[in-house]
Each structure stands twice: as C-alpha cells, then as structure tokens.
Coordinates of C-alpha atoms in Angstrom, one line a residue:
Chain P
M571 CA 148.9 113.2 96.3
R572 CA 147.6 114.9 99.3
Y573 CA 144.7 112.5 99.8
E574 CA 146.7 109.4 99.8
T575 CA 147.1 109.0 103.3
E576 CA 148.1 106.4 105.9
R577 CA 144.6 106.6 107.5
T578 CA 142.6 106.4 104.1
R579 CA 144.5 103.5 102.9
R580 CA 145.1 101.3 106.0
R581 CA 141.3 100.5 106.5
G582 CA 140.1 97.1 105.4
H583 CA 136.9 98.7 104.2
A584 CA 135.2 101.8 102.9
D585 CA 132.7 102.3 105.7
T586 CA 134.8 104.3 108.2
A587 CA 131.6 106.0 109.6
T588 CA 130.9 102.6 111.0
D589 CA 134.4 102.6 112.6
T590 CA 133.6 106.0 114.2
L591 CA 130.4 104.7 115.6
A592 CA 132.2 101.7 117.0
R593 CA 134.9 104.1 118.5
G594 CA 131.9 106.1 120.0
L595 CA 130.3 102.9 121.6
G596 CA 133.7 102.0 122.9
L597 CA 133.9 105.5 124.7
F598 CA 130.3 105.2 125.9
S599 CA 131.0 101.7 127.3
I600 CA 134.1 103.1 129.3
A601 CA 132.1 106.1 130.5
L602 CA 129.1 103.9 131.6
G603 CA 131.5 101.5 133.3
I604 CA 133.2 104.2 135.3
A605 CA 129.8 105.4 136.6
E606 CA 128.7 102.0 137.5
I607 CA 132.0 101.3 139.6
A608 CA 131.9 104.8 140.9
A609 CA 128.4 105.1 142.1
P610 CA 126.8 101.5 142.5
R611 CA 124.9 102.7 145.5
A612 CA 123.3 105.6 144.0
L613 CA 122.4 103.6 140.9
A614 CA 121.1 100.8 143.0
R615 CA 118.9 103.2 144.8
A616 CA 117.5 104.9 141.8
L617 CA 116.5 101.5 140.4
G618 CA 115.1 100.1 143.6
M619 CA 117.7 97.4 143.3
K620 CA 119.3 97.7 146.9
G621 CA 121.7 94.8 147.7
Q622 CA 122.7 94.4 144.2
E623 CA 125.6 97.1 144.3
G624 CA 128.2 94.4 143.8
L625 CA 126.4 93.2 140.6
I626 CA 126.4 96.7 139.3
A627 CA 130.0 97.3 140.0
G628 CA 130.7 93.9 138.2
Y629 CA 128.8 95.2 135.2
G630 CA 130.9 98.2 135.2
V631 CA 134.0 96.2 135.0
R632 CA 132.5 94.4 132.0
E633 CA 131.8 97.7 130.2
I634 CA 135.1 99.0 130.8
A635 CA 136.8 95.8 129.5
T636 CA 134.6 95.8 126.4
G637 CA 135.2 99.4 125.8
I638 CA 138.9 99.0 126.0
G639 CA 138.5 96.1 123.6
I640 CA 136.8 98.2 121.0
L641 CA 139.1 100.9 121.1
A642 CA 142.2 98.8 121.1
S643 CA 141.5 96.2 118.9
K644 CA 142.4 96.2 115.1
D645 CA 138.9 94.7 114.6
P646 CA 136.3 95.8 117.0
T647 CA 133.6 93.6 115.5
P648 CA 133.7 90.7 118.0
W649 CA 133.9 93.4 120.9
I650 CA 130.7 95.1 119.6
W651 CA 128.9 91.7 119.5
G652 CA 130.2 91.3 123.1
R653 CA 128.2 94.8 123.8
V654 CA 125.2 93.2 122.1
A655 CA 125.3 90.3 124.6
G656 CA 126.1 92.6 127.5
D657 CA 123.0 94.7 126.6
G658 CA 120.8 91.4 126.8
L659 CA 122.3 90.7 130.2
D660 CA 121.5 94.4 131.3
L661 CA 118.0 94.2 130.2
A662 CA 117.4 90.7 131.9
T663 CA 118.8 92.2 135.1
L664 CA 116.7 95.3 134.7
A665 CA 113.5 93.1 134.1
T666 CA 114.0 91.4 137.6
A667 CA 113.5 95.0 139.1
L668 CA 110.1 95.2 137.5
E669 CA 108.7 92.4 139.7
G670 CA 107.3 92.9 143.1
N671 CA 106.5 96.2 144.8
N672 CA 109.5 98.0 143.6
P673 CA 108.6 101.9 144.1
K674 CA 111.1 102.8 141.3
K675 CA 109.5 100.8 138.5
G676 CA 109.2 104.1 136.5
N677 CA 113.0 104.6 136.7
V678 CA 113.6 101.1 135.8
G679 CA 111.4 101.5 132.6
I680 CA 113.3 104.4 131.5
A681 CA 116.6 102.7 131.9
M682 CA 115.3 99.7 129.9
A683 CA 114.2 102.1 127.1
A684 CA 117.7 103.7 127.1
V685 CA 119.4 100.2 127.0
A686 CA 117.0 99.1 124.2
G687 CA 118.1 102.2 122.2
V688 CA 121.7 101.4 122.7
T689 CA 121.0 97.9 122.0
A690 CA 119.7 99.0 118.4
L691 CA 122.8 100.9 117.8
D692 CA 125.0 98.0 118.8
V693 CA 123.2 95.6 116.7
Y694 CA 123.3 97.9 113.8
C695 CA 127.2 98.6 114.3
A696 CA 128.0 94.9 114.8
Q697 CA 126.0 93.8 111.6
T698 CA 127.6 96.6 109.4
L699 CA 131.1 95.7 110.7
S700 CA 130.4 91.9 110.0
R701 CA 129.5 92.7 106.4
E702 CA 132.5 94.6 105.9
S703 CA 135.8 93.0 104.3
P704 CA 138.4 92.2 106.9
H705 CA 141.0 92.3 104.0
P706 CA 143.2 95.4 103.5
L707 CA 142.5 97.4 100.6
P708 CA 144.2 96.3 97.3
P709 CA 146.8 98.8 95.8
L710 CA 145.4 102.1 94.4
Q711 CA 144.3 101.9 90.9
D712 CA 145.9 104.7 89.0
Y713 CA 143.2 106.9 87.4
S714 CA 145.2 110.1 87.1
N715 CA 145.0 109.7 83.2
R716 CA 141.3 109.5 83.2
T717 CA 140.5 113.1 82.2
G718 CA 137.6 112.4 80.0
Y719 CA 138.6 115.2 77.7
P720 CA 140.1 113.8 74.3
R721 CA 141.4 117.3 73.4
G722 CA 142.8 117.9 76.7
I723 CA 141.5 119.9 79.7
E724 CA 142.7 123.3 78.4
Q725 CA 140.8 122.8 75.2
S726 CA 137.7 121.6 76.9
H727 CA 137.5 124.3 79.6
G728 CA 134.5 126.4 78.5
A729 CA 134.3 124.4 75.3
A730 CA 130.4 124.3 76.1
S731 CA 129.9 128.2 76.4
D732 CA 127.8 127.9 73.2
F733 CA 125.1 126.2 75.4
E734 CA 122.1 128.3 76.3
V735 CA 121.0 127.5 79.7
P736 CA 117.3 127.3 79.4
R737 CA 115.0 129.9 80.8
D738 CA 113.5 127.6 83.6
F739 CA 117.1 126.8 84.9
R740 CA 118.7 130.4 84.9
T741 CA 119.5 132.1 88.0
P742 CA 116.8 134.7 88.8
E743 CA 117.8 138.0 87.5
A744 CA 117.4 139.5 91.0
L745 CA 119.9 137.3 92.3
R746 CA 122.6 137.7 89.5
P747 CA 124.1 140.9 90.8
Y748 CA 125.2 139.0 93.9
T749 CA 126.9 136.1 92.2
Q750 CA 128.6 137.9 89.4
P751 CA 131.4 140.3 90.7
E752 CA 131.4 142.3 87.3
A753 CA 127.9 143.5 88.3
S754 CA 129.3 145.2 91.3
R755 CA 130.1 148.0 89.0
H756 CA 126.4 148.7 88.7
P757 CA 124.6 150.5 91.6
Q758 CA 123.7 148.1 94.3
P759 CA 119.9 147.9 95.0
S760 CA 119.0 150.0 98.1
M761 CA 117.1 148.6 101.0
Chain F
M596 CA 116.9 85.1 78.8
K597 CA 119.4 85.9 81.7
A598 CA 118.8 89.0 83.9
L599 CA 119.7 90.4 87.2
V600 CA 116.9 90.0 89.6
W601 CA 116.3 91.7 92.8
H602 CA 115.3 89.2 95.6
G603 CA 115.6 91.2 98.7
T604 CA 118.0 93.4 100.7
T605 CA 121.7 92.9 99.2
D606 CA 120.3 89.8 97.4
I607 CA 120.5 90.2 93.6
R608 CA 120.8 87.0 91.3
C609 CA 121.5 86.3 87.7
D610 CA 118.3 84.2 87.1
S611 CA 116.7 82.9 83.9
V612 CA 113.4 84.8 83.2
P613 CA 110.9 84.6 80.5
D614 CA 111.9 86.9 77.3
P615 CA 110.0 90.1 77.1
Q616 CA 107.1 90.4 74.6
I617 CA 105.4 93.3 72.8
E618 CA 102.5 94.1 75.0
H619 CA 101.3 97.4 73.5
P620 CA 101.6 98.9 70.1
R621 CA 104.1 101.6 71.2
D622 CA 106.4 99.0 72.7
A623 CA 109.8 97.9 71.3
I624 CA 111.9 95.1 72.4
I625 CA 115.8 95.6 72.2
K626 CA 118.7 93.3 72.3
V627 CA 120.8 94.6 75.0
T628 CA 124.5 95.2 73.9
S629 CA 125.7 97.0 77.2
C630 CA 124.2 98.0 80.4
A631 CA 125.5 99.6 83.7
I632 CA 124.9 99.4 87.4
C633 CA 124.2 102.9 88.5
G634 CA 124.7 104.3 92.0
S635 CA 121.1 104.8 92.6
D636 CA 120.8 100.9 91.9
L637 CA 122.6 100.6 95.3
H638 CA 119.7 102.4 97.2
L639 CA 117.7 99.5 95.9
Y640 CA 120.4 96.9 96.7
D641 CA 120.5 98.2 100.2
H642 CA 116.7 98.4 100.1
F643 CA 116.6 102.0 101.2
M644 CA 113.9 102.8 98.4
P645 CA 110.6 101.3 99.2
G646 CA 108.4 99.6 96.6
M647 CA 110.7 96.7 95.2
K648 CA 109.3 93.1 94.9
S649 CA 111.1 89.8 94.8
G650 CA 111.5 89.0 91.2
D651 CA 112.0 92.6 89.8
I652 CA 114.5 92.9 87.1
M653 CA 117.2 95.7 87.9
G654 CA 118.7 98.3 85.7
H655 CA 118.0 101.6 83.9
E656 CA 121.3 102.3 82.0
T657 CA 120.8 100.4 78.9
M658 CA 121.7 100.5 75.1
G659 CA 121.3 97.8 72.3
E660 CA 119.6 97.1 68.9
V661 CA 116.0 97.1 68.1
V662 CA 114.8 93.6 67.5
E663 CA 111.0 94.0 67.3
V664 CA 108.8 96.9 67.1
G665 CA 104.9 97.5 67.8
S666 CA 102.7 98.8 65.3
E667 CA 102.7 102.4 66.6
T668 CA 106.5 102.7 66.7
K669 CA 106.8 102.6 62.9
G670 CA 108.2 105.6 61.3
K671 CA 110.1 106.4 64.4
L672 CA 111.9 103.1 65.1
K673 CA 112.7 100.1 63.3
V674 CA 114.3 96.7 63.6
G675 CA 118.2 97.3 63.4
D676 CA 118.2 100.8 64.9
R677 CA 121.0 101.3 67.3
V678 CA 119.6 102.9 70.6
V679 CA 120.4 104.3 74.1
I680 CA 117.3 104.0 76.4
P681 CA 117.0 106.8 78.6
F682 CA 115.9 105.6 82.4
T683 CA 112.9 107.8 82.3
I684 CA 110.1 106.5 80.2
I685 CA 108.3 109.3 78.3
C686 CA 105.1 109.6 76.4
G687 CA 106.1 112.9 74.7
E688 CA 102.5 114.1 74.6
C689 CA 101.6 115.2 78.3
D690 CA 102.0 118.8 79.4
Q691 CA 105.3 118.2 81.2
C692 CA 106.8 116.3 78.3
K693 CA 105.9 119.2 76.0
R694 CA 107.7 121.6 78.5
G695 CA 110.7 119.2 78.5
N696 CA 110.1 118.1 81.9
F697 CA 110.4 114.5 80.9
S698 CA 111.2 113.0 84.5
V699 CA 107.8 114.1 85.5
C700 CA 105.9 112.7 82.6
E701 CA 102.3 112.3 83.7
R702 CA 101.4 109.3 81.7
T703 CA 104.2 106.8 81.8
N704 CA 104.0 105.6 85.4
R705 CA 101.3 102.9 85.5
N706 CA 101.4 102.9 89.2
G707 CA 101.1 106.7 89.2
H708 CA 98.4 106.6 92.0
I709 CA 101.1 105.0 94.4
A710 CA 103.5 107.7 93.5
A711 CA 100.9 110.3 94.1
K712 CA 100.4 109.1 97.5
A713 CA 104.1 109.3 98.3
F714 CA 104.9 112.4 96.4
G715 CA 101.6 114.2 96.0
H716 CA 101.6 113.8 92.2
T717 CA 102.9 111.0 90.0
T718 CA 106.3 111.2 88.2
A719 CA 107.6 109.5 85.2
G720 CA 107.8 105.7 84.8
L721 CA 111.3 104.4 85.2
F722 CA 113.0 101.3 84.2
G723 CA 114.0 98.8 86.8
Y724 CA 113.3 101.2 89.7
T725 CA 110.6 100.1 92.2
H726 CA 106.7 99.9 91.7
L727 CA 106.6 103.4 92.8
T728 CA 107.8 104.3 89.4
G729 CA 105.8 101.7 87.4
G730 CA 107.4 98.5 88.2
Y731 CA 108.9 98.2 84.7
P732 CA 111.5 95.5 84.3
G733 CA 115.1 96.9 83.9
G734 CA 117.9 96.6 81.4
Q735 CA 120.4 94.5 83.2
A736 CA 119.2 91.7 80.9
E737 CA 119.7 90.2 77.5
Y738 CA 116.5 91.8 76.3
L739 CA 114.5 94.8 77.4
R740 CA 110.9 95.7 76.6
V741 CA 110.8 99.5 76.1
P742 CA 107.2 100.9 76.8
F743 CA 106.4 104.2 74.8
A744 CA 109.4 103.3 72.5
D745 CA 108.6 105.6 69.9
T746 CA 109.7 108.6 72.3
T747 CA 111.6 106.7 74.7
H748 CA 114.9 106.2 73.0
I749 CA 117.8 108.1 71.7
K750 CA 119.1 107.0 68.2
V751 CA 122.8 106.7 68.1
P752 CA 125.2 106.4 65.1
D753 CA 127.1 103.4 64.3
G754 CA 130.9 103.5 64.5
I755 CA 131.1 105.0 68.0
P756 CA 131.8 102.2 70.7
D757 CA 129.0 101.6 73.2
E758 CA 131.3 102.7 75.9
K759 CA 131.3 106.3 74.8
L760 CA 127.3 106.3 74.4
L761 CA 125.8 104.1 77.0
F762 CA 125.9 106.9 79.7
L763 CA 123.7 109.2 77.5
S764 CA 121.0 107.0 79.4
D765 CA 121.6 108.5 82.7
I766 CA 124.7 109.6 84.4
F767 CA 126.0 111.9 81.7
P768 CA 123.0 114.0 81.4
T769 CA 122.4 113.7 85.1
G770 CA 125.7 115.4 85.7
W771 CA 125.2 117.8 83.0
Q772 CA 121.7 118.9 84.4
A773 CA 123.2 119.0 87.7
A774 CA 125.7 121.8 86.3
V775 CA 123.1 123.4 84.0
Q776 CA 120.9 123.8 86.9
C777 CA 123.5 125.9 88.5
D778 CA 123.6 128.3 85.5
I779 CA 127.3 128.4 85.8
Q780 CA 129.0 132.0 85.2
P781 CA 132.7 132.3 84.4
T782 CA 133.3 133.6 87.8
D783 CA 131.8 130.7 89.8
T784 CA 133.2 128.3 92.0
V785 CA 131.2 125.1 91.8
A786 CA 131.6 122.5 94.8
I787 CA 130.5 119.0 94.3
W788 CA 129.8 116.5 97.1
G789 CA 130.5 113.0 95.9
A790 CA 133.1 111.8 93.2
G791 CA 131.2 108.7 92.2
P792 CA 130.0 108.4 88.5
V793 CA 127.4 111.2 88.6
G794 CA 130.0 113.6 90.7
Q795 CA 132.4 112.8 87.8
M796 CA 130.2 113.6 85.1
A797 CA 129.1 117.0 86.9
I798 CA 132.8 117.9 87.3
R799 CA 133.3 117.6 83.4
S800 CA 130.2 119.2 82.8
A801 CA 131.1 122.3 84.9
I802 CA 134.5 122.4 83.2
L803 CA 132.8 122.4 79.9
L804 CA 130.6 125.2 80.9
G805 CA 133.4 127.2 82.0
A806 CA 133.2 127.3 85.7
K807 CA 136.2 129.2 87.3
Q808 CA 136.9 126.6 89.9
V809 CA 135.5 123.1 90.5
I810 CA 136.0 121.5 93.9
V811 CA 135.0 118.0 94.7
I812 CA 134.5 116.2 98.3
D813 CA 134.8 112.8 98.8
R814 CA 137.2 110.3 100.6
V815 CA 137.9 107.5 98.3
P816 CA 141.5 107.9 96.9
E817 CA 140.8 106.5 93.4
R818 CA 137.6 108.8 93.0
L819 CA 139.5 111.6 94.2
A820 CA 142.2 111.1 91.7
M821 CA 139.8 110.6 88.9
A822 CA 138.1 113.9 90.1
E823 CA 141.6 115.6 89.9
A824 CA 142.3 114.2 86.5
G825 CA 139.1 116.0 85.3
G826 CA 140.3 119.2 86.6
A827 CA 138.8 119.6 90.2
I828 CA 140.3 120.6 93.4
T829 CA 139.8 117.8 95.8
I830 CA 139.0 117.8 99.5
N831 CA 139.1 114.5 101.5
F832 CA 136.5 114.9 104.2
D833 CA 138.2 112.3 106.3
E834 CA 141.3 114.3 106.3
E835 CA 140.2 117.9 106.6
S836 CA 137.2 120.1 107.5
V837 CA 135.0 120.6 104.4
I838 CA 133.6 124.0 105.4
E839 CA 137.0 125.5 106.6
R840 CA 138.7 124.4 103.2
L841 CA 135.8 125.5 100.9
N842 CA 135.9 129.0 102.6
E843 CA 139.7 129.1 102.3
L844 CA 139.4 128.3 98.6
T845 CA 136.7 130.9 98.1
N846 CA 138.4 133.8 100.0
G847 CA 136.0 133.1 102.9
K848 CA 132.9 133.7 100.8
G849 CA 131.8 130.1 100.0
P850 CA 131.1 128.5 96.6
E851 CA 128.2 130.1 94.5
K852 CA 127.1 126.7 93.2
C853 CA 126.9 123.6 95.2
I854 CA 125.9 120.0 93.8
D855 CA 124.8 117.1 95.9
A856 CA 125.9 114.2 93.9
V857 CA 125.5 111.8 97.0
G858 CA 121.9 111.6 98.0
M859 CA 120.3 109.5 100.6
E860 CA 123.2 107.4 101.9
A861 CA 125.8 109.9 102.8
H862 CA 128.9 108.6 104.7
A863 CA 130.3 111.3 106.8
A864 CA 132.5 110.0 109.6
G865 CA 132.8 111.8 112.7
T866 CA 130.2 114.4 112.5
V867 CA 127.4 114.7 115.1
D868 CA 124.8 115.0 112.4
A869 CA 126.0 112.1 110.5
M870 CA 125.9 109.9 113.8
Y871 CA 122.4 111.3 114.5
D872 CA 121.2 110.2 111.1
R873 CA 122.6 106.7 111.4
V874 CA 120.8 106.3 114.6
K875 CA 117.5 107.6 113.5
Q876 CA 117.8 105.5 110.2
A877 CA 118.8 102.3 112.1
T878 CA 115.7 102.9 114.3
M879 CA 113.4 103.7 111.3
M880 CA 112.8 107.2 112.4
E881 CA 114.3 108.7 109.2
T882 CA 114.5 107.3 105.8
D883 CA 117.4 109.4 104.3
R884 CA 120.9 110.7 105.8
P885 CA 120.9 114.3 104.4
H886 CA 124.3 115.4 105.9
V887 CA 125.4 116.8 102.3
L888 CA 122.3 119.0 102.2
R889 CA 122.9 120.4 105.5
E890 CA 126.6 121.0 104.7
M891 CA 125.6 122.7 101.3
A892 CA 123.2 125.0 102.8
Y893 CA 125.5 126.1 105.5
V894 CA 128.6 126.8 103.3
C895 CA 126.9 128.1 100.1
R896 CA 127.4 131.7 99.4
P897 CA 124.5 133.7 100.0
A898 CA 122.1 134.1 96.9
G899 CA 123.9 130.8 95.7
T900 CA 122.2 127.6 94.1
L901 CA 122.0 124.3 95.5
S902 CA 121.6 121.7 92.7
V903 CA 120.5 118.2 93.9
P904 CA 120.6 115.3 91.4
G905 CA 121.4 113.2 94.3
V906 CA 118.5 110.6 94.9
Y907 CA 116.4 111.2 98.1
G908 CA 113.5 108.9 98.9
G909 CA 111.4 110.1 101.9
L910 CA 111.6 112.3 104.9
L911 CA 114.9 114.3 106.1
D912 CA 115.3 115.7 109.5
K913 CA 117.2 118.9 110.7
I914 CA 117.3 120.6 107.4
P915 CA 118.7 124.1 108.1
F916 CA 116.1 125.9 106.2
G917 CA 116.7 129.0 108.2
A918 CA 120.2 129.3 106.3
I919 CA 118.5 128.5 103.0
M920 CA 115.9 131.3 103.6
N921 CA 118.0 133.9 105.1
K922 CA 120.8 133.3 102.6
G923 CA 118.3 133.4 99.7
L924 CA 119.4 130.2 98.1
T925 CA 118.0 128.7 95.2
I926 CA 117.3 124.9 95.2
R927 CA 117.0 123.1 92.0
T928 CA 116.3 119.4 92.1
G929 CA 114.8 116.4 90.2
Q930 CA 115.4 113.2 88.2
T931 CA 116.9 114.2 85.0
H932 CA 115.0 115.1 81.9
V933 CA 117.3 112.9 79.9
N934 CA 116.0 113.5 76.4
R935 CA 116.0 117.3 77.0
W936 CA 119.8 117.1 76.7
T937 CA 120.9 114.1 74.8
D938 CA 121.0 115.6 71.3
D939 CA 123.5 118.4 72.6
L940 CA 125.5 115.9 74.4
L941 CA 125.7 113.5 71.7
R942 CA 127.0 116.1 69.5
R943 CA 129.8 117.0 72.1
I944 CA 130.9 113.4 72.2
E945 CA 131.1 113.2 68.5
E946 CA 133.1 116.4 68.3
G947 CA 135.4 115.0 70.9
Q948 CA 134.8 117.6 73.7
I949 CA 134.2 114.7 76.1
D950 CA 134.6 110.9 76.1
P951 CA 132.4 109.7 78.9
S952 CA 134.0 106.1 78.9
F953 CA 136.7 107.6 81.3
V954 CA 134.6 106.5 84.2
I955 CA 134.4 102.8 83.4
T956 CA 136.6 100.8 85.7
H957 CA 134.9 97.4 85.5
T958 CA 133.3 95.5 82.5
V959 CA 131.8 92.0 83.3
S960 CA 129.3 89.5 82.1
L961 CA 125.7 89.3 83.6
D962 CA 126.9 86.3 85.6
E963 CA 129.3 88.3 87.4
G964 CA 126.8 91.2 88.0
P965 CA 125.7 90.1 91.6
D966 CA 129.3 90.2 92.9
M967 CA 129.9 93.6 91.3
Y968 CA 127.0 95.0 93.2
K969 CA 128.9 94.2 96.2
I970 CA 132.1 95.5 95.0
F971 CA 130.6 98.7 93.7
R972 CA 128.7 99.4 96.9
D973 CA 131.7 98.7 99.1
K974 CA 134.2 100.8 96.8
Q975 CA 136.5 97.8 96.7
D976 CA 139.0 97.3 93.8
G977 CA 139.0 101.0 92.6
C978 CA 135.4 100.3 91.4
I979 CA 133.8 103.6 90.2
K980 CA 131.6 102.4 87.2
V981 CA 130.6 98.8 86.2
V982 CA 129.5 98.0 82.6
I983 CA 127.8 94.7 82.1
K984 CA 128.0 93.2 78.7
P985 CA 125.2 90.6 78.3

C-alpha cells in the first residue's frame, strides 16, 4: 500500500505537526545561537548591554546546543523543555537591562516581547509532546475488508441515484453548465 | 446511573449521577443500549468549544428503548419502542423545522439567548454539547432524558443490530448531508478531507450517489485503508502535495466538489499556514485551525462547491475569500438536519445498500469510556469509531 511508509509508521504518536514545530524551534535555536556568537557586540549595543558580550556569546552556545539536541534526538521533549528554561534565563537577563538609565530600554522591551512569544510556542510544544505516547505505534489494523457495502462496491456505486436532491441543496442552475461536461454541447453564455 | 461526565480539559470520568426524570410532558426517558463517541466530542474533550461546565454528561450518538413517556408524547412514542435519538433536538413546529432545517430549530435551545450572542441567532438544542446549545445532558450514560421526544426520535425496527442503526443518530446522516450538499453529478470528482468516521460515511454516500471519482485526504494508515476499502483514492498529506495530487487526478482542473470532514482541529504538518494557526491558537488569537478550508478554496474547480460538515466554533483567520469569490464557489455548511434524511437512510440500510457498522473499531463499557477518549483522540490502536455499551 502506497501510504504504509516508514515515515508514517515509525512515529510513536499521531501528532506529527508537533514534531514539525519542534524541528522548526530547533532550527530557530541554531539560527539565533549563530547570530549571538557572530555578533555579540552589535546585540549588546542594540540592547544597551555593553560589557555583556561574553554572556551573549555564551547564550549563543547554549542555543546551538539545544537546537542540535532537538534535531538530533529521537525524542525532542526534554530539549524543548530545556528551551523553556533558557527562555526564562533570557527574560531574566533582559530584565536587568531595564534597570537604570539604559537609553535602549525600548529595544529591550521589544526583545522581551519577542522572547515571550517564542516562550509561549516552546511551552505549547513541550506540553503537547509530553502528552503524547513515547511508545511506538502497534501494528496496523487491517481494515481493507471494511467496505460498508453488503452487496459489494460495484452494486452500490450509484445505488442511491433514485435520491432526489432537495431544491435548497441543488447546484444553482447558472453554475451547472460549468460543472457538467455534457452541457458543453450547449452554447456557452456570452460575456 | 453511570455516565461519562466532563470535568475539564481532557478530564472525562465515569461517575455515578442521579437518574434522569420526566421534566416536561413532551419528555421521554430511554434506557441506552448503545452510544458512541463522536469526533466532535473531541472538541469538548480538548476544550476547544466554549460553554462546558464541570459535571456535564457527554454524548450525542445514542439509541435505546423507551422506558417512560410524558403525557404529551402519547400516540407518537410508547414504552418499549426501540429508538435512535438524533443529536439535534427538534420541536417539529417552528418555521425552520417545517422547512426541514432541523439543526436550526428555533425552539429547543433553552439557552438560545447565549447562542444568539455568539452566532447572531439561536440554533437547535443538542445533546451533551455545551451550554451554548442548551446544556442538555448527553447520552453516554445508562439512561437519557429526551426533550421534545415526540419529535426527537427515529423509530427503528427490531431484528437489526444496534451497530447498523446507531449511526443514524449523527455520523451517517452527517456524511450523507455532506455529499447531498454537493449535489453530486455522475461526472464529479469529490475530494474529502479527513477519513475519520464522518469522512468514511461521506465517502460511502458519495459512492452511493454515483460520483465518478472519490478522493480522500488523511495521513493515518488505518483510516486511509478503510477509505480505500470504501472505494476512495487516497492521498497521504504527510507524503505528497495535496494540491498537486488533486490536480493530477483531475487533469489539472481540480475537484468539482470538496468536503471538509475535519473542522476546527486540522493537523497539517509542515505547512506555513498550519504553523501560523498553531501559534495563533496557542496564544488565544484564533479559535479554529482552518487549514482545510483554505486548501479546499484554493484547489476547488471554479464554479464548484465546498461542503462543510466539519465543526467550527468561532473565529478563523486568513480565509482566501478572493479565491472563493472569483472562482464563484458555492459554500454549504451546517449541523446535520438528521431527521430530514433518516427515513431514506434506514431504508437503504434495510435494503443492504450500506451497512454503517463497518466503521466500528472498538466496543467498550462505560467504565472504559474515559480511556477510549484519549485513544480515539490520539488515533492509537487503529481507533476510528468507539461504541459504548452501558
């Protein structure tokens, strides 16, 4: 069967959308980490956190490690929870930049809002993954004989052609020529 | 009696609750012989639908035997009658009921003023489906009080097993109406998103109504296998592009008729709009995830029809109305007008055109019900349809 593939069956849970989200967060983690390592001075300047370049670069290393963990592990759940913890650390660090006469408080506020948004996503992803079963799917049930047609599909195809669609559910007359090829024999309406 | 009771998000328990009583002369009490968990119950389980209160009894797919009747049901219902109970409670007397629009009955929703605030006007009362629809106790229980029982029932004959008849309460007429809303022509390709129970019924309905080609979109192997058994061509959206494959199967023209049997909790992996919906829903900026609606509007053949039996609850973002308008699509939606179709469908079951019991994968007791919610929600153990025997 075409749909019985390795990818469909290897997952321990049905919600592959959350896996995709986790992968997205892993990629985001790596990208952010690279930016923090590559440009700690520019980030420090933008946030009014001069003198903390080393800390920012260190956080970059943490981001990359977490991202690799998410992408490389069989079960990304603990790594996503790790991201949640890291988000808390980021927010706490940014909060220190709101103290005193930092002229870049506006930027810090924007950065905190962005981190808060990502945190919400991390928490959602971690919670969803935690709810899902870590066990592999049991073998496929065989439903290939569940036709639902006691007389067989050939006999049943069109068996309800005696049914008259109620007037309120009919395709509007004006649309019928477009959906029924046999009607193309009739003149097409002019513009 | 025992009943499955909602206590909060993903918290359903089998509790002992008081037996129902006749509260109105049009009421009846039935002893439940079979009931089922519906896909739309999962919206309550996950608490995506507002309006649930702790202590509410779940369930709107129920059948059983009449054990007590109110004074105004006499002549239409009597003790001992075998009945399937439609999920929509209907008065049979209002303007909408007289037109056959039973799911928007104007009189049975005792919290109609709340529904009117949410939707502009009230819709029918429903069993076990939030206080927006009346807060009526549901049928996942040993007994059920049926309001407006003289009209809210489908009498069924003895000699046919419950399993063949139970789904007249909801999913069979829902799949049927989804197909009927498409006004299927012998030249039509019908694409159905979602191979859950309603999708499976929609497939069989489209085949019975003579569609040229039925295509189903899902990703759960067991569901796709069951869809294929029903005569559908399958698309696994985890494995291939839905748009490309649908165009390929229709010579680039797109399906004439599209059915959304998914609703508000679409699971579309790897698409930008699905990710967007997840983020917005997680941050409470959007109630529903309408990926399927967007995909249908985009791929549907111009002048085609979108039929939406899937349940939506609130506000949806980024609906491509430009595509809908410019392609001249017709949209038909709604909860099912169950009693409008059931006489005809019962005849088709009796004649052997269809046996809806094909969809049942699990049969359990009420005590096992709470666990089955999780198994059904997570699509574990090949679960497609759960029947409960109280």
